[in-house]
mmCIF file of N, CA, C and O in Angstrom:
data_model
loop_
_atom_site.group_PDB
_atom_site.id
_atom_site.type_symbol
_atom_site.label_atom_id
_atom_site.label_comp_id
_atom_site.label_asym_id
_atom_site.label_seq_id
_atom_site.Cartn_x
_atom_site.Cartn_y
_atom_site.Cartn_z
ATOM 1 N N UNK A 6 108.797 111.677 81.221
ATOM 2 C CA UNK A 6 108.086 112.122 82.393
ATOM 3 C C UNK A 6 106.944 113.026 81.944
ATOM 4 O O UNK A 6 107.117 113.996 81.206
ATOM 5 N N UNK A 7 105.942 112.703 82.363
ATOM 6 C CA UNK A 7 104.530 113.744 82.116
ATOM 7 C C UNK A 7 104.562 114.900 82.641
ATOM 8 O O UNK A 7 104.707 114.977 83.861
ATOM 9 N N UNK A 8 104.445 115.995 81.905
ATOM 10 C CA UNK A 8 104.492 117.651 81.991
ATOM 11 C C UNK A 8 103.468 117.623 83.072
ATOM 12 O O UNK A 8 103.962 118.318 83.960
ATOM 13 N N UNK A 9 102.105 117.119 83.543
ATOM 14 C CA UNK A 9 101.023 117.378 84.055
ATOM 15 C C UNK A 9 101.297 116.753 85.204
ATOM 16 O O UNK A 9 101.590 115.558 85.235
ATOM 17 N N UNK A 10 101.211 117.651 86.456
ATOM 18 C CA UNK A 10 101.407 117.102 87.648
ATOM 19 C C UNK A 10 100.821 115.824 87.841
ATOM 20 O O UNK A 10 101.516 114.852 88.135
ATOM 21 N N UNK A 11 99.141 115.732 87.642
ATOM 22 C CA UNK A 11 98.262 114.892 87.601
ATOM 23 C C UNK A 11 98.659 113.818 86.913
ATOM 24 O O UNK A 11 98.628 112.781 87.576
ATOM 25 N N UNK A 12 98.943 113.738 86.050
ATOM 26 C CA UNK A 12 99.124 112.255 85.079
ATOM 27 C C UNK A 12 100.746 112.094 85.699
ATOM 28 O O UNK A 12 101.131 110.932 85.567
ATOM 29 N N UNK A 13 101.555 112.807 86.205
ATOM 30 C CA UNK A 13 102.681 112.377 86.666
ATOM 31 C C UNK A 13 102.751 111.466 88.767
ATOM 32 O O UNK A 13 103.522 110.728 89.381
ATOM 33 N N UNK A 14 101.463 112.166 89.038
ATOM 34 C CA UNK A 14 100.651 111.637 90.253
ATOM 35 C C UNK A 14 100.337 110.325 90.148
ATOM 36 O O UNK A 14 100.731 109.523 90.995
ATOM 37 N N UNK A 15 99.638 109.980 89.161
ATOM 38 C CA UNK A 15 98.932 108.873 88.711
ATOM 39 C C UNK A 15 99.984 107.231 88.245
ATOM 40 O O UNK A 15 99.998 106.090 88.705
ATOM 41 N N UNK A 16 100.831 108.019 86.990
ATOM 42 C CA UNK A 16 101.839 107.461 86.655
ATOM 43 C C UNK A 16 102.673 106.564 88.108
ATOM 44 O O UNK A 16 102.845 105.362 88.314
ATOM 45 N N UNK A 17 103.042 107.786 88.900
ATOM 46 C CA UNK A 17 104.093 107.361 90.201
ATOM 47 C C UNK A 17 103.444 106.269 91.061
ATOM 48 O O UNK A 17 104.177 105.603 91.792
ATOM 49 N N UNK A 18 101.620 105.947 91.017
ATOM 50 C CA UNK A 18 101.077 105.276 91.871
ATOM 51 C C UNK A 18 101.424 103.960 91.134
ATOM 52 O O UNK A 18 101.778 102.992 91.807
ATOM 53 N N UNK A 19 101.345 103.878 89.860
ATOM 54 C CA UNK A 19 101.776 102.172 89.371
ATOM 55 C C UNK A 19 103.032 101.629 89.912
ATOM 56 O O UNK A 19 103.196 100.486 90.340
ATOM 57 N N UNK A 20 103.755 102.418 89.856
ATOM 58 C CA UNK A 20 105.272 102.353 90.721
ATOM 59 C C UNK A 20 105.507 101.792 91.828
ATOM 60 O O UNK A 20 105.119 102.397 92.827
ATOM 61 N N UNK A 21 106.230 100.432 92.019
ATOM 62 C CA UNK A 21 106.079 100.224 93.582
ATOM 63 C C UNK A 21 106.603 101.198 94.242
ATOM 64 O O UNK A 21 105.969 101.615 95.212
ATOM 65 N N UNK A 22 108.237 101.983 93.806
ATOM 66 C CA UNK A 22 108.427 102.791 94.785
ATOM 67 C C UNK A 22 108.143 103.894 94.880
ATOM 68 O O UNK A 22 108.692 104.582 95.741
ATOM 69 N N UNK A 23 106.910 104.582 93.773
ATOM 70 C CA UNK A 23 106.035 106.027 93.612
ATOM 71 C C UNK A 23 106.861 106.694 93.325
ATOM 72 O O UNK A 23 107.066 107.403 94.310
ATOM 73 N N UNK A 24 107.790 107.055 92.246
ATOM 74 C CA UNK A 24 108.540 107.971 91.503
ATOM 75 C C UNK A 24 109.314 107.694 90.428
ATOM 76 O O UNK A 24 109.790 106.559 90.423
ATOM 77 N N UNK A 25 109.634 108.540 89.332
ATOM 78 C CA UNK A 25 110.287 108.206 88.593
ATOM 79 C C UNK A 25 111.872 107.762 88.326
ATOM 80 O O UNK A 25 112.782 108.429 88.817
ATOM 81 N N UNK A 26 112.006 107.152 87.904
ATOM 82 C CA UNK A 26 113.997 106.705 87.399
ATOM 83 C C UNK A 26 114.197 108.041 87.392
ATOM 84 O O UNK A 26 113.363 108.888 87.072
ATOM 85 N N UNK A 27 115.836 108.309 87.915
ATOM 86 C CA UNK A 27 116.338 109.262 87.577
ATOM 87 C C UNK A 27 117.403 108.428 86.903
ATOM 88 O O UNK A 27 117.411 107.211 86.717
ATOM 89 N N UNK A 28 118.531 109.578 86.492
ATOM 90 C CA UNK A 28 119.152 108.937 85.627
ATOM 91 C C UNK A 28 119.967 107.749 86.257
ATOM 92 O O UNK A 28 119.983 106.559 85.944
ATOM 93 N N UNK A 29 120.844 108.643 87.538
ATOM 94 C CA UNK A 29 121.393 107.472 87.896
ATOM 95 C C UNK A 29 121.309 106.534 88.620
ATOM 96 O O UNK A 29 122.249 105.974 89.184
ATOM 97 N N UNK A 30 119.902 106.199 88.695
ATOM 98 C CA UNK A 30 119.279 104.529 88.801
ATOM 99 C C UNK A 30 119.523 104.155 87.622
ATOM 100 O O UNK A 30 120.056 103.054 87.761
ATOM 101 N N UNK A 31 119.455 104.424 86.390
ATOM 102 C CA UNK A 31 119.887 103.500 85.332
ATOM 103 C C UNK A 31 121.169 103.310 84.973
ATOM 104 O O UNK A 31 121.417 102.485 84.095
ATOM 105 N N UNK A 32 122.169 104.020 85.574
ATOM 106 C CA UNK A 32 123.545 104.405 85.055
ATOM 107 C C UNK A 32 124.242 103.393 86.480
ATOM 108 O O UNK A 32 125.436 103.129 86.337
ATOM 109 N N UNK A 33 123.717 102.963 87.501
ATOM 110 C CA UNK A 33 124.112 101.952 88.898
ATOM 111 C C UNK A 33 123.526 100.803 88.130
ATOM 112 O O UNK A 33 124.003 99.755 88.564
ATOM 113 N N UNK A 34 122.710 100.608 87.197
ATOM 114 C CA UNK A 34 122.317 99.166 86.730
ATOM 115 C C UNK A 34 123.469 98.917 85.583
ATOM 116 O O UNK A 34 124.170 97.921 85.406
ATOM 117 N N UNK A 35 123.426 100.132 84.881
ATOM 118 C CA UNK A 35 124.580 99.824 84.289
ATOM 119 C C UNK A 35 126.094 99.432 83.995
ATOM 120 O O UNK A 35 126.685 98.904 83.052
ATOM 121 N N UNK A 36 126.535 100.063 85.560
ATOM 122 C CA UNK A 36 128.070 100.142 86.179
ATOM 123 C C UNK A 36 127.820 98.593 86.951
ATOM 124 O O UNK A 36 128.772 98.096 87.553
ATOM 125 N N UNK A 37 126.680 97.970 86.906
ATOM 126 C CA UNK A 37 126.883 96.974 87.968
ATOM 127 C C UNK A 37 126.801 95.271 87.203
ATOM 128 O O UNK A 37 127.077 94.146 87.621
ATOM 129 N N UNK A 38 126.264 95.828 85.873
ATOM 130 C CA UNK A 38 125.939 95.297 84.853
ATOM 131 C C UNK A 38 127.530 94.696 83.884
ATOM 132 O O UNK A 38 127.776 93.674 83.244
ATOM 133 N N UNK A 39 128.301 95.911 84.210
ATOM 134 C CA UNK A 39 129.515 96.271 83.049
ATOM 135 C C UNK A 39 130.669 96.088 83.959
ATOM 136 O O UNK A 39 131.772 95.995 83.420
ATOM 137 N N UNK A 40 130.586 96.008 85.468
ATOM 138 C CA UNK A 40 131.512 95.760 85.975
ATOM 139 C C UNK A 40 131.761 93.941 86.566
ATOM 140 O O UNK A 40 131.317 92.925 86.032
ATOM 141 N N UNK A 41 132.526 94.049 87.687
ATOM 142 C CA UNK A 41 132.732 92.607 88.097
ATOM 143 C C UNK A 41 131.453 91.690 88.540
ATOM 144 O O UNK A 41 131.279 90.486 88.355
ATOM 145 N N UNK A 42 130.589 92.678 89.204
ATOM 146 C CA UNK A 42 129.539 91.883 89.699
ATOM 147 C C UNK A 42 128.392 91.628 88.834
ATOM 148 O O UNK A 42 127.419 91.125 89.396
ATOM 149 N N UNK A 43 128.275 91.938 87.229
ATOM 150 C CA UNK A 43 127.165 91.784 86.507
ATOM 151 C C UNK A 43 128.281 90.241 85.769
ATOM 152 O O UNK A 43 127.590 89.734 84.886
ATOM 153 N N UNK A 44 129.346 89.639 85.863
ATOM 154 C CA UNK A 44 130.131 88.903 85.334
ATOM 155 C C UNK A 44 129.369 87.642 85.013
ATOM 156 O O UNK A 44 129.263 86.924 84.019
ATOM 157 N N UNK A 45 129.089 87.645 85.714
ATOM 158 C CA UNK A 45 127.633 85.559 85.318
ATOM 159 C C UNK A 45 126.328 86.485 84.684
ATOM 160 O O UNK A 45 125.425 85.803 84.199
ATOM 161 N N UNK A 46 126.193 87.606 84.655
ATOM 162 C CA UNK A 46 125.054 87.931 84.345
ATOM 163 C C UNK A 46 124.886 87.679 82.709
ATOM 164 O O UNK A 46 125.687 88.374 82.085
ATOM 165 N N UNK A 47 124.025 86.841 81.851
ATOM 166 C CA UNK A 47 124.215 86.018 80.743
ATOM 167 C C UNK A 47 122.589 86.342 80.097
ATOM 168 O O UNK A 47 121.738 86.264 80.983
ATOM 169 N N UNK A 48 122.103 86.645 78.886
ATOM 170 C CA UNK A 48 120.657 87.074 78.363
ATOM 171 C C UNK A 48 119.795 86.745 79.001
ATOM 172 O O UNK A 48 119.118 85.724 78.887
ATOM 173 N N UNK A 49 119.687 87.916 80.061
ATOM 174 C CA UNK A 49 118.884 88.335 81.008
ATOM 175 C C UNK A 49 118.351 89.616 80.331
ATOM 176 O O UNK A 49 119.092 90.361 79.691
ATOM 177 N N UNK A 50 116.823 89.871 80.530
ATOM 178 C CA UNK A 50 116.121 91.138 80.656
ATOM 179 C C UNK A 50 116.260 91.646 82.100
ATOM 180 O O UNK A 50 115.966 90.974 83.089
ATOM 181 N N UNK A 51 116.860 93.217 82.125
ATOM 182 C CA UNK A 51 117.082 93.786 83.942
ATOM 183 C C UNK A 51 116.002 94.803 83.389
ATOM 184 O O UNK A 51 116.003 95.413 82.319
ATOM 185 N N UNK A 52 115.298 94.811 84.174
ATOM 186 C CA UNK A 52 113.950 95.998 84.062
ATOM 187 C C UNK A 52 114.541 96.920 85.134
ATOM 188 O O UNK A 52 114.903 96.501 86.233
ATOM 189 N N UNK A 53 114.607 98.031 84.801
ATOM 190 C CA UNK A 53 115.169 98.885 85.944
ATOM 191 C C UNK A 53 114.492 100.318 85.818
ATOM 192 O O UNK A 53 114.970 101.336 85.317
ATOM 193 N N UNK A 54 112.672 100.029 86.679
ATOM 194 C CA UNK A 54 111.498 100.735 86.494
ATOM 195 C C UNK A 54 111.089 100.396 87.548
ATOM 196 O O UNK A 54 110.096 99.669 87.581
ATOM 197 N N UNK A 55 111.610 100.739 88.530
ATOM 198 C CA UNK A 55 111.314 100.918 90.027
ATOM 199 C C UNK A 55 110.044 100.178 90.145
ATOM 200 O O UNK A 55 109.048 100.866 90.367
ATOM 201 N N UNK A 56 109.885 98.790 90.028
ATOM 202 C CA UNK A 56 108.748 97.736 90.172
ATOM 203 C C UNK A 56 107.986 98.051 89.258
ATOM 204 O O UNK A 56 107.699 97.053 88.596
ATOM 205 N N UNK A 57 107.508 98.972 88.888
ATOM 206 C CA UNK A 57 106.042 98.989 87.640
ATOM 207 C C UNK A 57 106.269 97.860 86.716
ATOM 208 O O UNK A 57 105.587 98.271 85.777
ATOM 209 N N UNK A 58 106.786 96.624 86.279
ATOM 210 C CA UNK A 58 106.766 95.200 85.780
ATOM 211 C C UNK A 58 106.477 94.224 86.877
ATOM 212 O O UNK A 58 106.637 93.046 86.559
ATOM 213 N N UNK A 59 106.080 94.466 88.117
ATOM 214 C CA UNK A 59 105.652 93.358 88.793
ATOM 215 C C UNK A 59 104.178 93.269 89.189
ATOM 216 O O UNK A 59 103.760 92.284 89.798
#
């Protein structure tokens, strides 16, 4: 995360949903990933960067 409000302003606008991951948005991809419902999930890339890859 950028120390500078400004470049952290800027950063959040590429974002579809304008803010950064916290942790546990990555730790719900992970539990969902590792549990029953990630089970068919097979070498897949999960981008889990609140849209900024689309």
């Amino acid at each position: 995360m950028p120390t500078s409000p400004i470049l952290a302003a800027e950063v959040n606008g590429f974002t579809a949903l304008g803010h950064y991951a916290q942790p546990a948005d990555v730790a719900a991809a992970v539990a969902f990933l590792a549990g029953p419902g990630g089970r068919y999930v097979t070498g897949a890339t999960v981008n889990v960067d609140g849209g900024f890859t689309i």
